[in-house]
Amino acid sequence: MKAAYFEQFGGPEVLQYGDLPDPVAAAGEVLVNVHAASVNAADWKFRSGAYERHSNAKPPFIPGRDFSGAIGAVGAGVTDLKVGDAVFGVLNAGREGTYCEKLAITSAIIAKKPDALSHINAAALALTGLTAIDSVDNTLKLKRGETILIQGGAGGVAGFAIQFAKHIGARVITTTSAANRDYVKSLGADEIIDYNTQDFTKVVSGCDAVFDTVGGDVAQKCFAVLRPGGRAAFIGSGMEAPKPNRSDVTSLRPPVARARAPLERIAKLFEDGAVRPPEVKLYPLSEAAAAHRLSQSRHFRGKLIFQVG
Ligand SMILES: NC(=O)c1ccc[n+]([C@@H]2O[C@H](COP(=O)([O-])OP(=O)(O)OC[C@H]3O[C@@H](n4cnc5c(N)ncnc54)[C@H](OP(=O)(O)O)[C@@H]3O)[C@@H](O)[C@H]2O)c1
């Protein structure tokens, strides 16, 4: 199969495009012919060696966490999905490898793709949707009528989270650069802060919840805008939630477990018109380095997607 992969951790230039052996579906797994895979920030962190110490895998390394495609073969014991089914999903935590034409994955953690959702858009909504739902609903337990600040509104996860929070019935404040103002407004944001010209801690206060997708200094400053008893969830600050500098708020790190049910929820949200796919920029697998350069710049809108087959 064709794949984008690398042999050594490093910059975008380590990515190569070429042939690697086809995987085989083991018991309980399906073999998926991948039609689309998305670029997530985790992919360039993995490529640069940020997760090296966690990885037992040996090179060549294929990056990528989510995909959409069609089942080409089923392993022993798989009865819930069949050859030809269109499916989408996210690899188990700690596993990378969707920038390729074929992958083997446990059938129990993937879901059927609705016909009305293209493979490109299914790949765009998979890990972003899983993360946004786990953060906003399971972790922050956002309720109708509450106010949430979502940091980094033009990004992949935040773009889903804005729409999902509006669907729940919350009021949404978000941060973005001026270039993406209209985009986040179209996603449903009620109040938009240009982080280049406004300090969000000066113009926002009393929030019930904060969802931070940016990390760094932004993450630590988020506690300032919470009401007493407010809660904040962080996905851009590593696996530990930052320690709050006040004792009357809660700091949380969503676990983002992989499972079929939340993927089916993403599909339903799409079918109900509650969430639409993000703006998408397409790449062939052979241009993985260019896609990583743009993702790593942290300044683009929506999702970068590999159109695989
Ligand atoms: N399971 C998990 O735990 C999980 C899953 C997915 C993602 N993540 C993590 O979550 C983070 C976000 O991922 P993502 O894929 O959604 O991000 P992304 O799409 O790469 O985010 C890029 C966006 O961030 C915005 N941005 C950059 N700096 C900003 C700032 N200071 N304030 C506000 N917006 C800013 C940019 O908008 P402008 O161009 O307007 O600046 C751009 O649209 C990453 O660290 C990723 O590793 C974790």
Coordinates of C-alpha atoms and ligand atoms in Angstrom, one line a residue:
M1 CA 0.0 0.0 0.0
K2 CA 1.0 3.7 -0.4
A3 CA 1.6 5.6 2.8
A4 CA 3.1 8.8 4.1
Y5 CA 5.6 7.8 6.8
F6 CA 9.0 8.6 8.4
E7 CA 12.0 6.6 9.7
Q8 CA 13.3 9.1 12.2
F9 CA 11.7 11.8 14.3
G10 CA 12.3 15.3 13.1
G11 CA 10.9 18.2 11.0
P12 CA 8.3 17.9 8.2
E13 CA 11.1 17.0 5.8
V14 CA 11.4 13.5 7.4
L15 CA 8.1 12.6 5.9
Q16 CA 8.3 10.3 2.9
Y17 CA 5.8 8.8 0.5
G18 CA 6.1 5.3 -0.7
D19 CA 5.1 1.6 -0.4
L20 CA 4.7 -0.2 2.9
P21 CA 3.4 -3.7 3.5
D22 CA -0.4 -4.1 3.7
P23 CA -1.7 -4.8 7.2
V24 CA -3.9 -7.8 7.9
A25 CA -7.1 -7.9 10.0
A26 CA -6.5 -10.0 13.2
A27 CA -9.4 -11.5 15.2
G28 CA -11.9 -8.8 16.1
E29 CA -10.5 -6.4 13.6
V30 CA -11.5 -5.1 10.2
L31 CA -9.2 -4.1 7.3
V32 CA -10.3 -0.6 6.1
N33 CA -9.5 0.8 2.6
V34 CA -8.9 4.4 3.6
H35 CA -10.5 7.1 1.5
A36 CA -9.7 10.1 3.7
A37 CA -7.5 10.8 6.8
S38 CA -7.2 14.0 8.7
V39 CA -4.3 16.0 10.1
N40 CA -4.4 16.6 13.8
A41 CA -2.0 18.6 15.9
A42 CA -0.9 15.4 17.5
D43 CA 0.5 14.2 14.2
W44 CA 3.3 16.8 14.0
K45 CA 3.9 16.4 17.7
F46 CA 4.4 12.6 17.1
R47 CA 6.6 13.3 14.1
S48 CA 8.8 15.7 16.0
G49 CA 9.4 13.1 18.7
A50 CA 7.2 14.5 21.5
Y51 CA 5.6 11.1 22.2
E52 CA 8.8 9.1 21.6
R53 CA 9.1 8.0 25.1
H54 CA 5.6 6.6 25.1
S55 CA 6.0 4.6 21.9
N56 CA 7.0 1.0 21.7
A57 CA 6.6 0.9 18.0
K58 CA 9.5 0.7 15.6
P59 CA 10.0 2.6 12.3
P60 CA 8.7 3.1 9.7
F61 CA 6.2 5.3 11.6
I62 CA 2.9 6.3 9.9
P63 CA 1.3 9.3 11.5
G64 CA -2.5 10.0 11.7
R65 CA -5.3 9.2 14.2
D66 CA -8.6 9.3 12.3
F67 CA -9.9 8.1 9.0
S68 CA -13.0 7.3 6.8
G69 CA -13.1 4.4 4.4
A70 CA -14.7 1.2 3.4
I71 CA -14.2 -2.3 4.9
G72 CA -12.1 -4.5 2.6
A73 CA -11.9 -7.6 4.8
V74 CA -13.1 -8.8 8.3
G75 CA -11.1 -10.7 10.8
A76 CA -12.3 -13.8 12.7
G77 CA -15.2 -13.1 15.0
V78 CA -16.4 -9.9 13.5
T79 CA -20.1 -10.0 13.0
D80 CA -21.2 -6.4 13.5
L81 CA -19.7 -5.0 10.3
K82 CA -19.2 -6.5 6.8
V83 CA -17.1 -6.1 3.7
G84 CA -18.2 -2.9 1.8
D85 CA -19.5 -1.0 4.8
A86 CA -18.5 2.6 4.8
V87 CA -17.0 3.4 8.2
F88 CA -15.1 6.1 10.1
G89 CA -13.2 6.2 13.3
V90 CA -10.2 7.0 15.5
L91 CA -7.3 4.7 16.3
N92 CA -7.0 3.5 19.9
A93 CA -5.1 6.0 22.2
G94 CA -1.4 5.5 21.9
R95 CA -1.6 4.2 18.3
E96 CA -0.8 6.2 15.2
G97 CA -1.1 5.3 11.5
T98 CA -3.9 6.5 9.2
Y99 CA -1.9 8.3 6.5
C100 CA -2.1 5.2 4.3
E101 CA -4.3 3.2 2.0
K102 CA -5.1 0.4 4.4
L103 CA -5.4 0.0 8.1
A104 CA -6.5 -2.8 10.5
I105 CA -8.6 -1.7 13.5
T106 CA -10.8 -3.2 16.2
S107 CA -14.3 -3.2 14.8
A108 CA -15.9 -2.3 18.2
I109 CA -14.4 1.2 18.2
I110 CA -15.5 2.3 14.7
A111 CA -18.9 3.3 13.3
K112 CA -20.9 3.2 10.1
K113 CA -20.6 6.5 8.1
P114 CA -23.9 8.0 7.0
D115 CA -24.3 8.1 3.2
A116 CA -24.9 11.9 3.3
L117 CA -21.5 12.5 5.0
S118 CA -18.6 12.3 2.6
H119 CA -15.5 10.4 3.5
I120 CA -13.6 13.7 3.6
N121 CA -16.1 15.3 6.0
A122 CA -16.3 12.1 8.2
A123 CA -12.5 12.1 8.6
A124 CA -12.7 15.8 9.4
L125 CA -15.3 15.2 12.2
A126 CA -13.9 12.0 13.8
L127 CA -11.2 12.9 16.3
T128 CA -12.4 16.6 16.5
G129 CA -16.0 15.4 17.3
L130 CA -14.9 12.7 19.7
T131 CA -12.7 15.3 21.6
A132 CA -15.3 18.1 21.5
I133 CA -18.1 15.9 22.8
D134 CA -16.0 14.3 25.5
S135 CA -14.8 17.7 26.6
V136 CA -18.0 19.8 26.5
D137 CA -20.5 17.1 27.5
N138 CA -18.9 14.3 29.5
T139 CA -16.2 16.4 31.2
L140 CA -17.5 20.0 31.5
K141 CA -21.2 18.8 31.7
L142 CA -22.2 22.0 29.9
K143 CA -25.9 22.8 30.4
R144 CA -28.5 24.9 28.5
G145 CA -28.3 28.5 29.5
E146 CA -24.7 28.4 30.7
T147 CA -21.9 30.5 29.2
I148 CA -18.7 28.9 27.9
L149 CA -15.5 30.4 26.6
I150 CA -14.0 28.2 23.8
Q151 CA -10.4 29.2 23.1
G152 CA -9.1 28.8 19.5
G153 CA -12.5 28.9 17.7
A154 CA -11.2 28.5 14.2
G155 CA -9.4 25.2 14.9
G156 CA -10.7 21.7 14.3
V157 CA -11.8 20.7 17.8
A158 CA -13.0 24.2 18.8
G159 CA -15.1 24.5 15.6
F160 CA -17.0 21.4 16.5
A161 CA -17.3 22.5 20.1
I162 CA -18.8 25.8 19.2
Q163 CA -21.6 24.2 17.2
F164 CA -22.1 21.5 19.9
A165 CA -22.3 24.0 22.7
K166 CA -24.9 26.0 20.8
H167 CA -26.8 22.8 20.1
I168 CA -26.9 22.2 23.9
G169 CA -28.3 25.7 24.3
A170 CA -25.3 27.4 25.8
R171 CA -24.0 30.9 25.1
V172 CA -20.6 30.7 23.3
I173 CA -17.8 33.2 23.5
T174 CA -14.7 32.3 21.4
T175 CA -11.3 33.7 20.6
T176 CA -9.8 33.9 17.1
S177 CA -7.6 36.1 14.8
A178 CA -9.5 38.8 12.8
A179 CA -9.1 36.7 9.6
N180 CA -11.3 34.0 11.0
R181 CA -14.0 36.1 12.6
D182 CA -16.7 35.5 10.0
Y183 CA -15.9 31.8 10.1
V184 CA -16.4 31.4 13.8
K185 CA -19.5 33.5 13.6
S186 CA -20.9 31.2 10.9
L187 CA -20.3 28.3 13.3
G188 CA -22.6 30.0 15.8
A189 CA -20.4 31.9 18.2
D190 CA -22.3 34.6 20.1
E191 CA -19.3 36.8 21.1
I192 CA -16.0 36.8 19.3
I193 CA -12.7 38.1 20.7
D194 CA -9.8 39.0 18.5
Y195 CA -6.9 37.6 20.6
N196 CA -4.4 39.8 18.8
T197 CA -6.0 43.1 19.9
Q198 CA -8.0 42.1 23.0
D199 CA -6.9 40.4 26.2
F200 CA -9.8 38.0 26.9
T201 CA -9.3 38.2 30.7
K202 CA -10.2 42.0 30.5
V203 CA -13.4 41.5 28.5
V204 CA -14.8 38.2 29.8
S205 CA -15.8 37.2 33.3
G206 CA -18.2 35.0 35.2
C207 CA -18.1 32.1 32.7
D208 CA -19.6 28.8 33.8
A209 CA -17.1 26.8 31.8
V210 CA -14.0 27.2 29.6
F211 CA -12.8 24.8 26.9
D212 CA -9.1 25.6 26.0
T213 CA -7.7 24.1 22.8
V214 CA -4.7 26.5 22.6
G215 CA -2.5 25.7 25.6
G216 CA 0.6 27.5 26.8
D217 CA 0.0 30.9 28.5
V218 CA -3.6 31.0 27.3
A219 CA -4.4 27.9 29.3
Q220 CA -3.2 29.3 32.6
K221 CA -5.1 32.6 32.1
C222 CA -8.4 30.8 31.5
F223 CA -9.0 30.4 35.3
A224 CA -9.4 34.2 35.6
V225 CA -12.7 34.3 33.6
L226 CA -14.5 31.6 35.6
R227 CA -17.3 32.3 38.1
P228 CA -16.7 30.7 41.5
G229 CA -17.5 27.0 41.1
G230 CA -16.7 27.2 37.3
R231 CA -14.9 24.4 35.5
A232 CA -12.3 24.4 32.8
A233 CA -11.2 21.6 30.4
F234 CA -7.8 21.6 28.6
I235 CA -6.7 19.5 25.6
G236 CA -3.6 21.6 24.5
S237 CA -1.6 21.3 27.7
G238 CA -0.5 17.7 27.6
M239 CA -2.1 14.8 29.6
E240 CA -2.4 16.8 32.9
A241 CA -4.8 19.7 33.4
P242 CA -3.0 22.9 34.5
K243 CA -3.1 23.6 38.2
P244 CA -5.5 26.4 38.9
N245 CA -4.2 29.6 40.7
R246 CA -7.5 29.8 42.7
S247 CA -9.2 27.2 44.8
D248 CA -12.9 27.8 43.8
V249 CA -12.7 26.3 40.3
T250 CA -12.1 22.9 38.8
S251 CA -9.4 22.1 36.2
L252 CA -10.1 19.0 34.0
R253 CA -8.3 16.9 31.3
P254 CA -10.8 15.1 29.1
P255 CA -9.8 11.4 28.6
V256 CA -11.3 11.2 25.0
A257 CA -11.9 7.5 25.1
R258 CA -12.3 5.7 21.7
A259 CA -15.7 4.0 21.2
R260 CA -18.4 3.5 18.7
A261 CA -21.2 5.3 20.6
P262 CA -19.7 8.8 20.4
L263 CA -18.9 8.3 16.7
E264 CA -22.6 7.4 16.2
R265 CA -23.4 10.6 18.1
I266 CA -21.3 12.6 15.7
A267 CA -23.1 11.0 12.8
K268 CA -26.5 11.8 14.3
L269 CA -25.5 15.4 15.1
F270 CA -24.5 15.8 11.4
E271 CA -27.7 14.1 10.2
D272 CA -29.8 16.4 12.4
G273 CA -28.1 19.4 11.1
A274 CA -26.7 20.4 14.5
V275 CA -23.1 20.2 13.4
R276 CA -21.8 20.8 9.9
P277 CA -18.3 19.8 8.7
P278 CA -15.5 22.4 9.1
E279 CA -13.8 24.2 6.2
V280 CA -11.5 21.7 4.7
K281 CA -8.2 22.0 2.7
L282 CA -7.3 18.8 0.7
Y283 CA -3.9 17.2 0.2
P284 CA -2.7 14.1 -1.5
L285 CA -0.7 11.8 0.8
S286 CA 2.4 12.6 -1.2
E287 CA 2.2 16.2 0.2
A288 CA 2.2 15.2 3.9
A289 CA 5.2 17.5 4.6
A290 CA 3.3 20.6 3.3
A291 CA 0.2 19.7 5.3
H292 CA 2.3 19.3 8.5
R293 CA 4.0 22.7 7.9
L294 CA 0.6 24.4 7.8
S295 CA -0.8 22.4 10.8
Q296 CA 2.3 23.2 12.8
S297 CA 2.0 26.9 12.0
R298 CA -1.2 26.7 14.2
H299 CA -2.8 29.4 12.0
F300 CA -5.4 28.1 9.6
R301 CA -9.1 27.4 9.6
G302 CA -11.0 24.1 10.0
K303 CA -9.2 20.9 8.9
L304 CA -6.5 19.6 6.6
I305 CA -7.5 16.3 5.0
F306 CA -5.7 13.7 2.9
Q307 CA -7.8 12.5 0.1
V308 CA -6.5 8.9 -0.2
G309 CA -8.6 7.0 -2.6
Ligands
LIG1 N1 -7.6 13.6 22.4 C1 -7.0 14.7 22.7 O1 -6.5 14.9 23.8 C2 -6.8 15.8 21.6 C3 -7.6 15.6 20.4 C4 -7.5 16.6 19.5 C5 -6.6 17.7 19.7 N2 -5.9 17.8 20.8 C6 -5.0 18.9 21.1 O2 -5.8 20.1 21.1 C7 -5.2 21.2 20.5 C8 -6.0 21.8 19.4 O3 -6.1 20.9 18.4 P1 -6.9 21.3 17.0 O4 -6.5 20.2 16.0 O5 -8.3 21.6 17.2 O6 -6.1 22.6 16.7 P2 -5.8 23.3 15.4 O7 -6.9 23.0 14.4 O8 -4.4 22.9 15.0 O9 -5.8 24.8 15.9 C9 -5.4 25.7 15.0 C10 -6.2 27.0 15.4 O10 -5.8 27.5 16.6 C11 -6.0 28.9 16.5 N3 -5.1 29.6 17.4 C12 -3.8 29.6 17.5 N4 -3.3 30.3 18.5 C13 -4.4 30.9 19.1 C14 -4.6 31.8 20.2 N5 -3.6 32.2 20.9 N6 -5.9 32.1 20.5 C15 -6.9 31.6 19.9 N7 -6.8 30.8 18.8 C16 -5.6 30.4 18.4 C17 -5.8 29.3 15.1 O11 -6.7 30.3 14.7 P3 -6.1 31.7 14.1 O12 -5.4 31.3 12.8 O13 -7.3 32.6 14.0 O14 -5.0 32.1 15.1 C18 -6.1 28.0 14.3 O15 -7.4 28.1 13.7 C19 -3.8 20.7 20.1 O16 -2.8 20.9 21.1 C20 -4.0 19.2 20.0 O17 -2.9 18.4 20.1 C21 -6.0 16.9 21.8

